[in-house]
Coordinates of C-alpha atoms and ligand atoms in Angstrom, one line a residue:
M125 CA 0.0 0.0 0.0
C126 CA 2.0 3.0 -1.2
G127 CA 5.6 2.6 -2.3
I128 CA 8.4 4.9 -1.0
V129 CA 11.9 5.4 -2.3
G130 CA 14.9 7.5 -1.2
Y131 CA 18.4 8.3 -2.4
I132 CA 21.4 10.0 -1.1
G133 CA 24.7 9.9 -3.0
E134 CA 26.6 11.5 -5.9
R135 CA 24.1 10.8 -8.7
E136 CA 21.4 13.1 -10.1
C137 CA 18.5 11.4 -8.4
S138 CA 15.1 12.4 -9.9
F139 CA 15.1 9.8 -12.7
L140 CA 16.7 7.2 -10.4
L141 CA 13.8 7.8 -7.9
L142 CA 11.3 7.6 -10.7
D143 CA 12.8 4.3 -11.8
G144 CA 12.4 3.0 -8.3
L145 CA 8.8 4.2 -8.1
K146 CA 8.1 2.4 -11.4
R147 CA 9.3 -0.8 -9.8
L148 CA 7.0 -0.2 -6.8
E149 CA 4.0 1.0 -8.7
Y150 CA 2.3 -2.3 -8.0
R151 CA 1.9 -1.1 -4.4
G152 CA -0.3 1.9 -5.3
Y153 CA -0.9 3.9 -8.4
D154 CA -3.4 6.6 -7.9
S155 CA -1.0 9.5 -7.6
A156 CA 2.8 10.0 -7.2
G157 CA 5.4 12.6 -6.3
M158 CA 9.0 13.3 -5.4
A159 CA 11.0 15.9 -3.5
V160 CA 14.7 16.6 -4.1
I161 CA 17.0 18.9 -2.3
S162 CA 18.1 21.3 -5.0
N163 CA 20.5 24.1 -4.3
G164 CA 19.6 24.0 -0.6
K165 CA 15.9 24.1 -1.2
I166 CA 13.2 21.5 -1.5
D167 CA 12.0 21.2 -5.0
F168 CA 9.1 18.9 -5.6
H169 CA 6.5 17.6 -8.1
R170 CA 3.3 15.7 -7.5
S171 CA 0.6 14.5 -9.8
Q172 CA -2.6 12.6 -9.8
G173 CA -2.9 9.4 -11.7
K174 CA -0.2 7.0 -12.9
L175 CA 3.5 7.6 -12.8
Y176 CA 3.7 8.7 -16.4
N177 CA 2.1 11.9 -15.3
L178 CA 4.9 12.5 -12.8
E179 CA 7.4 11.5 -15.5
G180 CA 5.8 14.1 -17.9
L181 CA 6.2 16.8 -15.2
L182 CA 9.8 15.8 -14.6
R183 CA 10.6 16.0 -18.3
S184 CA 9.0 19.4 -18.7
K185 CA 10.3 20.8 -15.5
P186 CA 13.4 18.8 -14.4
I187 CA 14.4 18.9 -10.8
K188 CA 18.1 18.6 -10.0
G189 CA 19.7 17.3 -6.9
K190 CA 21.5 14.3 -5.3
V191 CA 19.3 13.7 -2.2
G192 CA 15.6 12.9 -2.7
I193 CA 12.5 11.0 -1.8
G194 CA 9.6 9.6 -3.9
H195 CA 6.2 8.1 -3.4
T196 CA 3.5 6.2 -5.3
R197 CA 0.2 6.3 -3.5
W198 CA -2.8 4.0 -2.8
A199 CA -5.2 6.4 -1.1
T200 CA -6.5 5.8 2.4
H201 CA -7.1 9.2 3.9
G202 CA -8.1 11.7 1.2
A203 CA -9.1 11.1 -2.4
P204 CA -6.5 10.6 -5.0
S205 CA -5.5 14.1 -6.1
E206 CA -2.5 16.3 -6.5
K207 CA -2.9 18.0 -3.1
N208 CA -3.2 14.6 -1.3
A209 CA -0.3 13.1 -3.2
H210 CA 3.1 12.8 -1.3
P211 CA 5.5 14.4 -0.6
H212 CA 3.9 16.6 1.9
V213 CA 6.1 19.7 2.2
V214 CA 5.8 22.0 5.2
G215 CA 8.4 24.8 5.1
S216 CA 11.9 23.2 5.1
V217 CA 10.5 19.7 5.6
A218 CA 9.4 17.0 3.1
I219 CA 7.9 13.7 4.0
V220 CA 6.7 10.6 2.1
H221 CA 4.8 7.9 4.1
N222 CA 3.4 4.4 3.9
G223 CA 1.0 3.4 6.6
I224 CA -1.8 5.0 8.6
I225 CA -1.5 7.5 11.4
E226 CA -4.4 6.6 13.6
N227 CA -4.4 9.6 15.9
Y228 CA -4.0 12.1 13.0
L229 CA -7.2 14.0 13.7
L230 CA -6.3 14.7 17.3
L231 CA -2.8 15.9 16.3
K232 CA -4.2 17.9 13.4
R233 CA -6.5 19.8 15.8
E234 CA -3.7 20.5 18.2
L235 CA -1.4 21.7 15.3
I236 CA -4.1 23.9 13.9
K237 CA -4.5 25.6 17.3
R238 CA -0.8 26.3 17.2
G239 CA -1.2 28.0 13.9
A240 CA -0.5 25.2 11.4
C241 CA -2.2 25.5 8.0
F242 CA -3.1 22.1 6.5
L243 CA -3.3 21.8 2.8
S244 CA -4.4 18.2 2.3
E245 CA -6.9 15.7 3.7
T246 CA -4.2 13.1 4.5
D247 CA -3.1 11.6 7.7
T248 CA 0.5 12.0 6.5
E249 CA 0.5 15.7 6.6
V250 CA 0.5 15.7 10.4
I251 CA 3.9 14.0 10.2
A252 CA 5.3 16.8 8.1
Q253 CA 3.6 19.5 10.2
L254 CA 4.9 17.9 13.5
V255 CA 8.5 17.5 12.2
Y256 CA 8.5 21.0 10.9
F257 CA 7.1 22.3 14.2
Y258 CA 9.8 20.7 16.3
H259 CA 12.5 21.6 13.7
Q260 CA 11.4 25.2 13.9
E261 CA 11.7 25.1 17.7
G262 CA 15.4 24.4 17.2
L263 CA 15.7 20.6 17.1
N264 CA 17.8 19.2 14.4
L265 CA 16.1 17.0 11.8
E266 CA 16.9 13.7 13.6
E267 CA 15.7 15.1 17.0
A268 CA 12.6 16.6 15.4
V269 CA 11.7 13.3 13.7
R270 CA 12.3 11.4 17.0
K271 CA 10.0 13.8 18.9
A272 CA 7.4 13.6 16.2
I273 CA 7.3 9.8 16.2
S274 CA 6.8 9.8 19.9
R275 CA 3.5 11.4 19.2
L276 CA 2.3 9.1 16.4
K277 CA 0.0 6.1 16.8
G278 CA -0.4 3.6 14.0
S279 CA 1.8 2.0 11.4
F280 CA 4.3 4.0 9.4
A281 CA 7.4 3.9 7.3
F282 CA 8.4 7.3 6.2
L283 CA 11.3 9.3 4.8
A284 CA 12.2 12.8 5.9
L285 CA 14.3 15.6 4.3
S286 CA 15.0 19.1 5.5
S287 CA 16.5 21.8 3.3
K288 CA 18.2 23.1 6.5
E289 CA 20.2 19.8 6.5
P290 CA 20.6 19.0 2.9
E291 CA 23.2 16.2 3.4
R292 CA 20.8 14.0 5.3
L293 CA 18.0 11.6 4.7
I294 CA 16.1 10.0 7.6
A295 CA 14.1 6.8 7.3
I296 CA 11.7 5.5 9.9
R297 CA 10.1 2.1 10.2
K298 CA 7.2 1.0 12.4
E299 CA 5.0 -1.9 11.1
S300 CA 5.5 -1.0 7.5
P301 CA 8.4 -2.3 5.5
L302 CA 11.6 -0.4 4.6
I303 CA 14.8 -1.7 3.2
I304 CA 18.1 0.2 2.9
G305 CA 20.3 -0.6 -0.2
L306 CA 24.0 -0.1 0.3
G307 CA 26.1 1.4 -2.6
K308 CA 29.5 2.9 -2.8
G309 CA 29.2 6.3 -1.1
E310 CA 25.5 6.2 -1.7
Y311 CA 22.3 4.7 -0.1
F312 CA 19.0 3.8 -1.5
V313 CA 15.8 3.2 0.6
A314 CA 12.7 1.5 -0.6
S315 CA 9.5 -0.2 0.6
D316 CA 10.4 -3.4 -1.4
A317 CA 13.4 -5.0 -3.0
P318 CA 12.5 -4.7 -6.7
A319 CA 13.2 -0.9 -6.5
L320 CA 16.8 -1.6 -5.3
L321 CA 17.7 -4.5 -7.5
P322 CA 19.2 -2.5 -10.4
Y323 CA 21.5 -0.6 -8.1
T324 CA 22.5 -3.0 -5.3
K325 CA 21.8 -6.5 -3.9
R326 CA 23.4 -5.6 -0.5
V327 CA 20.7 -4.5 1.8
I328 CA 19.7 -4.0 5.4
F329 CA 16.1 -4.9 6.3
M330 CA 15.1 -2.3 8.9
K331 CA 13.3 -3.6 11.9
D332 CA 10.3 -2.1 13.6
G333 CA 11.1 0.8 15.9
Q334 CA 14.2 1.8 14.0
M335 CA 15.4 5.0 12.5
A336 CA 18.2 5.3 9.9
I337 CA 20.2 8.4 9.5
L338 CA 21.8 8.4 6.1
S339 CA 24.5 10.7 4.8
R340 CA 27.0 10.2 2.0
G341 CA 29.6 9.5 4.6
G342 CA 27.8 6.7 6.4
L343 CA 24.8 5.2 8.0
E344 CA 23.6 5.1 11.6
L345 CA 20.8 2.9 12.8
K346 CA 19.1 3.8 16.1
D347 CA 16.0 2.8 18.0
F348 CA 13.3 5.4 18.6
S349 CA 14.9 6.5 21.9
G350 CA 18.1 7.4 20.0
T351 CA 20.3 4.5 21.1
P352 CA 22.5 3.1 18.3
V353 CA 21.5 -0.5 17.3
P354 CA 23.7 -3.1 15.6
F355 CA 22.7 -4.1 12.0
Q356 CA 23.6 -6.7 9.5
A357 CA 23.7 -6.4 5.7
V358 CA 22.6 -9.4 3.6
D359 CA 22.5 -10.1 -0.1
L360 CA 19.2 -10.2 -1.9
P361 CA 18.7 -13.6 -3.6
W362 CA 17.0 -12.1 -6.6
S363 CA 18.6 -10.8 -9.9
P364 CA 17.5 -7.5 -11.5
L365 CA 16.2 -9.5 -14.5
M366 CA 13.7 -11.2 -12.3
A367 CA 11.9 -7.9 -11.8
E368 CA 11.7 -7.1 -15.5
K369 CA 9.0 -8.1 -18.0
A370 CA 11.5 -10.0 -20.2
G371 CA 9.6 -9.5 -23.4
Y372 CA 6.2 -10.3 -22.1
K373 CA 3.4 -7.8 -22.5
H374 CA 2.5 -7.9 -18.8
F375 CA 4.1 -9.0 -15.6
M376 CA 1.1 -11.2 -14.9
Q377 CA 1.6 -13.0 -18.2
K378 CA 5.3 -13.5 -17.4
E379 CA 4.5 -14.7 -14.0
I380 CA 1.9 -17.3 -15.3
F381 CA 4.5 -18.6 -17.7
E382 CA 7.2 -18.7 -15.0
Q383 CA 5.3 -21.2 -12.9
P384 CA 7.1 -24.4 -14.0
R385 CA 10.4 -22.8 -12.9
A386 CA 8.9 -21.2 -9.7
I387 CA 7.4 -24.5 -8.5
S388 CA 10.5 -26.5 -9.2
D389 CA 12.7 -23.9 -7.4
T390 CA 10.3 -24.0 -4.5
V391 CA 10.2 -27.8 -3.9
R392 CA 13.3 -29.3 -5.5
P393 CA 15.7 -28.2 -2.7
H394 CA 13.6 -30.1 -0.1
I395 CA 13.5 -33.5 -1.8
D396 CA 15.9 -36.4 -1.8
L397 CA 14.2 -38.8 -4.1
D398 CA 16.8 -41.6 -3.8
K399 CA 16.2 -41.7 0.0
V400 CA 12.5 -40.8 -0.4
E401 CA 13.1 -38.0 2.0
I402 CA 11.8 -34.5 2.5
F403 CA 13.8 -32.1 4.6
F404 CA 13.2 -28.6 5.7
E405 CA 16.4 -27.1 7.2
E406 CA 14.4 -24.0 8.2
F407 CA 12.3 -26.0 10.5
Q408 CA 12.8 -25.1 14.2
I409 CA 10.0 -27.4 15.3
T410 CA 11.3 -30.8 16.3
P411 CA 9.6 -34.1 15.1
N412 CA 8.6 -34.7 18.7
E413 CA 7.0 -31.3 18.9
L414 CA 5.2 -31.9 15.6
R415 CA 3.8 -35.2 16.9
E416 CA 2.2 -33.2 19.7
I417 CA 0.4 -30.9 17.4
E418 CA -3.4 -31.2 17.9
K419 CA -4.5 -28.8 15.2
I420 CA -3.2 -26.8 12.3
W421 CA -4.6 -23.3 11.7
F422 CA -4.0 -21.5 8.4
I423 CA -4.6 -17.8 8.3
A424 CA -4.2 -15.6 5.2
C425 CA -6.0 -13.2 2.9
G426 CA -7.2 -13.2 -0.7
T427 CA -5.4 -15.7 -2.9
S428 CA -3.2 -16.9 0.0
W429 CA -6.4 -17.8 1.9
H430 CA -7.4 -20.0 -1.1
A431 CA -4.1 -21.8 -0.8
G432 CA -4.9 -22.4 2.9
L433 CA -8.2 -23.9 1.9
V434 CA -6.4 -26.3 -0.4
G435 CA -4.0 -27.0 2.4
K436 CA -6.9 -28.1 4.7
Y437 CA -7.9 -30.8 2.3
M438 CA -4.3 -32.0 1.9
F439 CA -3.4 -32.0 5.6
E440 CA -6.7 -33.6 6.7
K441 CA -6.4 -36.3 4.1
L442 CA -2.7 -37.1 4.3
C443 CA -1.9 -36.4 8.0
R444 CA -5.4 -37.0 9.6
I445 CA -5.0 -33.9 11.7
P446 CA -7.7 -31.4 12.2
V447 CA -7.3 -28.2 10.3
E448 CA -8.9 -24.8 10.5
V449 CA -8.6 -22.1 7.8
D450 CA -9.4 -18.5 8.6
L451 CA -9.4 -15.2 6.8
A452 CA -6.8 -13.3 8.9
S453 CA -9.0 -10.3 9.1
E454 CA -11.7 -12.3 10.8
F455 CA -9.4 -14.5 12.9
R456 CA -7.8 -11.5 14.5
Y457 CA -11.0 -10.0 15.8
R458 CA -12.8 -13.1 17.1
D459 CA -12.0 -15.2 20.0
P460 CA -10.4 -18.4 18.5
I461 CA -9.5 -21.1 20.9
I462 CA -5.8 -21.5 20.6
N463 CA -3.2 -23.2 22.7
K464 CA 0.5 -24.2 22.6
N465 CA -0.3 -27.5 20.8
M466 CA -1.5 -25.7 17.8
L467 CA 0.5 -24.9 14.7
L468 CA -0.4 -21.6 13.2
I469 CA 0.5 -21.3 9.5
P470 CA 0.2 -17.8 8.2
I471 CA 0.5 -17.8 4.4
S472 CA 1.5 -14.6 2.6
Q473 CA 3.2 -13.8 -0.7
S474 CA 4.5 -10.4 0.5
G475 CA 4.8 -11.2 4.2
E476 CA 3.5 -7.7 4.9
T477 CA -0.3 -8.1 4.8
A478 CA -1.5 -6.2 7.9
D479 CA -4.3 -8.6 8.8
T480 CA -2.2 -11.7 8.4
L481 CA 0.5 -10.1 10.7
G482 CA -2.3 -9.2 13.1
G483 CA -3.5 -12.8 13.1
L484 CA 0.0 -14.1 13.6
R485 CA 0.6 -11.9 16.6
K486 CA -2.7 -12.9 18.1
G487 CA -2.0 -16.6 17.6
K488 CA 1.5 -16.3 19.1
A489 CA 0.2 -14.4 22.1
S490 CA -2.0 -17.4 22.8
G491 CA 0.9 -19.7 22.8
A492 CA 0.6 -21.3 19.3
K493 CA 3.8 -22.2 17.4
S494 CA 4.1 -20.5 14.1
L495 CA 5.4 -21.6 10.7
G496 CA 5.2 -18.9 8.0
I497 CA 4.9 -19.6 4.3
C498 CA 6.2 -16.6 2.5
N499 CA 7.8 -15.4 -0.7
V500 CA 9.7 -12.4 0.4
L501 CA 13.0 -12.7 2.3
G502 CA 13.3 -10.5 5.3
S503 CA 9.6 -9.6 5.3
T504 CA 7.9 -8.9 8.6
L505 CA 6.1 -12.2 8.6
S506 CA 9.3 -14.1 8.0
R507 CA 10.9 -12.3 11.0
E508 CA 8.0 -12.7 13.4
C509 CA 7.2 -16.5 12.8
D510 CA 9.0 -19.1 14.8
C511 CA 10.2 -20.4 11.5
V512 CA 9.5 -19.7 7.9
I513 CA 9.6 -21.7 4.7
Y514 CA 10.0 -19.7 1.5
T515 CA 8.3 -20.2 -1.8
H516 CA 10.9 -19.4 -4.4
A517 CA 8.5 -17.8 -6.9
G518 CA 10.8 -14.7 -7.3
P519 CA 9.4 -11.2 -7.3
E520 CA 5.7 -11.2 -8.1
I521 CA 4.8 -7.8 -9.5
G522 CA 1.5 -8.2 -11.2
V523 CA -1.2 -7.3 -8.6
A524 CA -3.1 -10.5 -9.4
S525 CA -1.3 -13.3 -7.6
T526 CA -0.4 -16.3 -9.8
K527 CA 2.9 -18.0 -9.3
A528 CA 2.8 -17.2 -5.6
F529 CA -0.4 -19.2 -5.3
T530 CA 0.8 -22.3 -7.1
T531 CA 4.1 -22.3 -5.3
Q532 CA 2.2 -22.0 -2.0
I533 CA 0.1 -25.1 -2.9
A534 CA 3.2 -27.0 -4.0
L535 CA 4.9 -26.2 -0.7
L536 CA 1.9 -27.1 1.4
Y537 CA 1.7 -30.4 -0.5
L538 CA 5.3 -31.1 0.4
L539 CA 4.8 -30.1 4.0
A540 CA 1.7 -32.3 4.3
L541 CA 3.8 -35.3 3.0
Y542 CA 6.5 -34.4 5.5
L543 CA 4.2 -34.3 8.4
A544 CA 2.4 -37.4 7.2
S545 CA 5.7 -39.3 7.3
I546 CA 6.5 -38.0 10.8
L547 CA 3.1 -39.1 12.0
N548 CA 3.4 -42.5 10.2
K549 CA 0.4 -41.9 8.1
I550 CA 2.0 -42.7 4.8
D551 CA 4.0 -45.6 3.6
L552 CA 7.2 -45.3 1.6
E553 CA 5.8 -46.3 -1.7
R554 CA 2.9 -43.9 -1.6
K555 CA 5.3 -41.1 -0.5
R556 CA 7.6 -41.9 -3.4
A557 CA 4.7 -41.9 -5.9
Y558 CA 3.5 -38.5 -4.6
L559 CA 7.0 -37.1 -4.8
L560 CA 7.4 -38.4 -8.4
D561 CA 4.1 -36.7 -9.2
L562 CA 5.4 -33.4 -7.8
L563 CA 8.6 -33.7 -9.9
K564 CA 6.5 -34.2 -13.0
L565 CA 4.3 -31.2 -12.4
S566 CA 6.4 -28.5 -14.1
G567 CA 6.4 -30.5 -17.3
Q568 CA 2.7 -30.9 -17.1
I569 CA 2.2 -27.1 -16.5
N570 CA 4.3 -26.5 -19.6
T571 CA 1.9 -28.7 -21.6
I572 CA -1.0 -26.5 -20.6
L573 CA 1.0 -23.3 -21.3
E574 CA 1.8 -24.6 -24.8
H575 CA -1.9 -24.5 -25.5
A576 CA -2.4 -21.0 -24.1
Q577 CA -3.8 -19.9 -27.5
D578 CA -6.8 -22.2 -27.1
I579 CA -7.7 -20.5 -23.9
E580 CA -7.1 -17.1 -25.5
R581 CA -9.7 -18.0 -28.1
L582 CA -12.2 -19.0 -25.4
A583 CA -11.5 -15.7 -23.6
S584 CA -12.3 -13.9 -26.8
K585 CA -15.6 -15.8 -27.1
Y586 CA -16.8 -14.9 -23.6
K587 CA -15.1 -11.6 -23.1
W588 CA -18.3 -9.6 -22.9
A589 CA -20.1 -11.7 -20.3
R590 CA -21.4 -9.6 -17.5
N591 CA -21.4 -12.4 -14.9
F592 CA -19.7 -15.7 -14.4
L593 CA -20.2 -18.6 -12.1
Y594 CA -17.3 -20.8 -11.1
L595 CA -18.1 -24.2 -9.6
G596 CA -15.9 -26.9 -8.0
R597 CA -16.2 -29.6 -5.4
G598 CA -14.0 -30.8 -2.6
I599 CA -10.4 -29.8 -3.0
Y600 CA -11.3 -28.1 -6.3
Y601 CA -13.8 -25.7 -4.6
P602 CA -10.9 -23.3 -3.5
I603 CA -9.7 -23.3 -7.1
A604 CA -13.1 -22.2 -8.3
L605 CA -12.8 -19.4 -5.7
E606 CA -9.4 -18.5 -7.0
G607 CA -10.5 -18.5 -10.6
A608 CA -13.4 -16.2 -9.9
L609 CA -11.2 -13.9 -7.9
K610 CA -8.7 -13.7 -10.8
L611 CA -11.5 -12.9 -13.3
K612 CA -13.1 -10.2 -11.2
E613 CA -9.9 -8.4 -10.1
I614 CA -8.4 -7.9 -13.5
S615 CA -11.3 -8.0 -16.0
Y616 CA -13.9 -6.4 -13.7
I617 CA -16.5 -9.1 -14.7
H618 CA -18.6 -10.1 -11.8
A619 CA -17.7 -13.7 -11.0
E620 CA -18.9 -15.8 -8.1
A621 CA -17.6 -19.2 -7.0
Y622 CA -19.7 -21.9 -5.3
A623 CA -19.1 -25.4 -4.1
A624 CA -20.9 -27.2 -6.9
G625 CA -23.2 -29.1 -4.5
E626 CA -24.3 -25.8 -3.0
M627 CA -25.7 -24.5 -6.3
K628 CA -29.1 -25.9 -5.9
H629 CA -29.5 -24.0 -2.6
G630 CA -29.7 -20.6 -4.2
P631 CA -27.3 -19.7 -7.0
I632 CA -29.1 -21.9 -9.5
A633 CA -31.7 -19.1 -9.7
L634 CA -29.1 -17.0 -11.5
I635 CA -28.6 -19.4 -14.4
D636 CA -29.9 -18.6 -17.8
E637 CA -28.5 -18.4 -21.4
D638 CA -26.5 -15.3 -20.4
M639 CA -24.7 -17.0 -17.6
P640 CA -21.4 -18.8 -18.5
V641 CA -20.5 -21.3 -15.9
M642 CA -16.9 -22.5 -15.5
I643 CA -17.0 -26.0 -14.0
L644 CA -13.9 -27.8 -12.6
A645 CA -14.6 -31.4 -13.5
P646 CA -11.5 -33.6 -13.2
K647 CA -11.8 -37.3 -12.5
G648 CA -12.0 -38.3 -8.8
E649 CA -14.3 -38.8 -5.9
T650 CA -16.9 -36.2 -6.8
Y651 CA -16.7 -36.7 -10.6
T652 CA -20.2 -38.2 -11.0
K653 CA -21.7 -35.6 -8.7
V654 CA -20.2 -32.8 -10.8
L655 CA -21.7 -34.4 -13.9
G656 CA -25.1 -34.1 -12.1
N657 CA -24.4 -30.4 -11.4
M658 CA -23.6 -29.9 -15.1
E659 CA -27.0 -31.3 -16.0
E660 CA -28.6 -28.9 -13.7
V661 CA -26.9 -26.0 -15.4
I662 CA -27.7 -27.3 -18.9
S663 CA -31.4 -27.7 -18.2
R664 CA -31.5 -24.0 -17.3
R665 CA -29.7 -23.1 -20.5
G666 CA -26.5 -22.1 -18.8
K667 CA -23.3 -22.3 -21.0
I668 CA -20.6 -24.5 -19.5
I669 CA -16.9 -24.2 -19.9
A670 CA -15.4 -27.3 -18.3
V671 CA -11.8 -27.9 -17.2
T672 CA -11.3 -31.6 -17.1
E673 CA -9.0 -34.5 -18.2
K674 CA -8.7 -36.0 -21.6
D675 CA -10.6 -39.2 -21.0
C676 CA -13.6 -37.5 -19.3
R677 CA -15.8 -38.1 -22.3
E678 CA -19.0 -37.3 -20.4
V679 CA -17.8 -33.8 -19.5
K680 CA -16.8 -33.1 -23.1
E681 CA -20.3 -34.1 -24.3
K682 CA -22.1 -31.9 -21.8
A683 CA -19.9 -28.8 -22.0
K684 CA -20.1 -26.1 -24.6
D685 CA -16.3 -25.6 -24.4
T686 CA -13.7 -27.8 -22.8
I687 CA -10.2 -27.2 -21.5
F688 CA -8.0 -30.3 -20.8
I689 CA -5.4 -30.7 -18.2
P690 CA -2.9 -33.6 -17.8
S691 CA -3.7 -36.3 -15.2
T692 CA -2.0 -36.5 -11.8
N693 CA -3.1 -37.1 -8.2
P694 CA -6.0 -35.1 -6.8
F695 CA -3.9 -32.8 -4.7
L696 CA -1.7 -31.6 -7.6
K697 CA -4.6 -31.3 -10.0
T698 CA -5.5 -28.2 -8.0
I699 CA -2.4 -26.6 -9.5
L700 CA -3.0 -27.9 -13.0
L701 CA -6.6 -26.6 -12.9
T702 CA -5.5 -23.2 -11.7
I703 CA -3.3 -22.5 -14.8
P704 CA -6.1 -22.4 -17.4
L705 CA -8.2 -20.2 -15.0
Q706 CA -5.3 -17.7 -14.7
L707 CA -4.9 -17.7 -18.5
F708 CA -8.6 -17.2 -19.0
A709 CA -8.7 -14.3 -16.7
Y710 CA -5.6 -12.8 -18.2
Y711 CA -6.7 -13.0 -21.8
T712 CA -10.2 -11.8 -20.9
A713 CA -8.7 -8.7 -19.2
V714 CA -6.5 -8.1 -22.2
F715 CA -9.4 -8.2 -24.6
R716 CA -11.4 -5.9 -22.4
G717 CA -8.5 -3.5 -22.4
T718 CA -8.2 -3.2 -18.6
D719 CA -4.9 -2.5 -16.8
V720 CA -3.9 -6.1 -16.2
D721 CA -0.9 -5.5 -13.9
Q722 CA -2.4 -2.6 -12.0
P723 CA -6.2 -3.1 -11.8
R724 CA -8.3 -0.3 -10.5
N725 CA -8.6 0.2 -6.7
L726 CA -6.1 -2.5 -5.8
A727 CA -2.6 -2.6 -4.4
K728 CA -0.2 -5.5 -4.3
S729 CA 0.4 -5.7 -0.6
V730 CA -2.3 -4.5 1.7
T731 CA -0.2 -3.2 4.6
V732 CA -3.2 -1.4 6.2
E733 CA -6.3 -2.9 7.8
Ligands
M6R894 O1 0.9 -10.8 0.1 P1 -0.3 -11.7 0.5 O2 -0.3 -13.1 0.0 O3 -0.5 -11.7 2.0 O4 -1.6 -11.0 -0.1 C1 -2.9 -11.4 0.2 C2 -3.9 -10.8 -0.8 O5 -3.9 -9.4 -0.6 C3 -3.6 -11.1 -2.2 O6 -3.5 -12.5 -2.4 C4 -4.7 -10.6 -3.1 O7 -5.9 -11.2 -2.9 C5 -4.3 -10.7 -4.6 N1 -4.6 -9.5 -5.3 C6 -5.0 -11.7 -5.3 O8 -4.7 -11.8 -6.7

């Protein structure tokens, strides 16, 4: 939710900041701005809308300077507009901010009484006003920022500049991510790694409650009381190319086509096929502790929640252990019965989703052990869980999650097999067969991707539908939910998913000749039941698009259009079924001319509640 970037060094920084913002645009894209210290003064531009507006401004009125900050916004307080865009500049002070200042109204009233004149409707402006106020009273920038943050409630990562101290950039982190990139005689700051990758891989992940004071000569890290804290630099495991489109039209398209690689990178390091063994070096929970676990509890949001739903079927079936799955935003505000024998598994691509972090903190406070599934090294989730296992999807930049989802499922499958072995719920031969299936999966995904054009043709046929129904049963129901979410978030077609058996309890009333129904109908336990559901749709003149396997003759006969996936075990079919649904949503959105990578009203990581 909002991306921030900063630079201090020897380079002209306005286009460097712009480049960083472009790489963070997925975090928010309703307005943008930057401030640079130019000849001892703050020079700044802001514009409503996408970054190309800011770029246009920069080209027509360049701003020069070697210390600067930038921002791309996803509005929370105050509509998207030029005056609400960041930076907020008050006198000598400029601020860009990601997060929410919960007590901003109180502070605003107090500051107005003291003579402050507010120009925006944002919560962020109180930071700028406060820092300016204390700075004016004689505190240096560092002290003024420290005093200001002692007054703030909420979550914030922000960068501060002062024209009175032109050789300094201050970065603050509390519950919103911030990374410092280390160069030679220069520093970069950003909300997320893709903005840093072209410049440096050497980074420091700032921790909550830290302030960084950056100058060309060096870096100091302090806590909010001003005491220096030790820090450690690490190398990012990603290459700059991973954050490029690499010839694809959209990041989403690239990320769909990357899935064979992403899945294999995620699971391969954990498998020794000769010994039929799965190992997780990251695991801090001993086999004995695992044997004592009475319940597994997945918490997540959006697509990651769908992965948790798939996980429930896998863990219950393979490990015979009770599993709960909660939307993190619900979990954190109810009174779940948790104890130390529960394993909490928060799932998050970004590791920064506010509700998932809130749920994790709640679960930990009640004594549960926590095992995070996450895609971003150094993220808050990865630091706060007792242990974390990474999906190695690489940076996911398209707002619609694709490769993060399938790598999450692949990892959950492996974890379920691992736990099933520890609990003696699976014999060696079955385990070997399941592992072999997993190793074949990337090739099978490639087979589906090779036929992407068929799905593109289908998308062209249905592109003007106003509504869509997605149906699936059992473990395929969460895939129906995911398919519908993909379609609605990028094509803006209203799509609803139902457990197929539930259709006759209400949604069937919606079916007529204008209602296309995407039905997941692979072979398996519920196959004949789904055939029955198809009949129910047909007799109400609904048009069926079925995703099924080659030898499912009955499905082909009933459906108007059919997409085939290769055969594998039921758990992994979830991944194979997902690929055509992603492609269908992608091509539909392209035909409808929507902004595929940055759909309206959305942001990649939702770091506010
Ligand atoms: O980073 P996370 O996995 O925690 O994000 C959770 C959701 O915000 C995310 O999956 C969202 O639903 C995606 N836009 C779906 O495509």
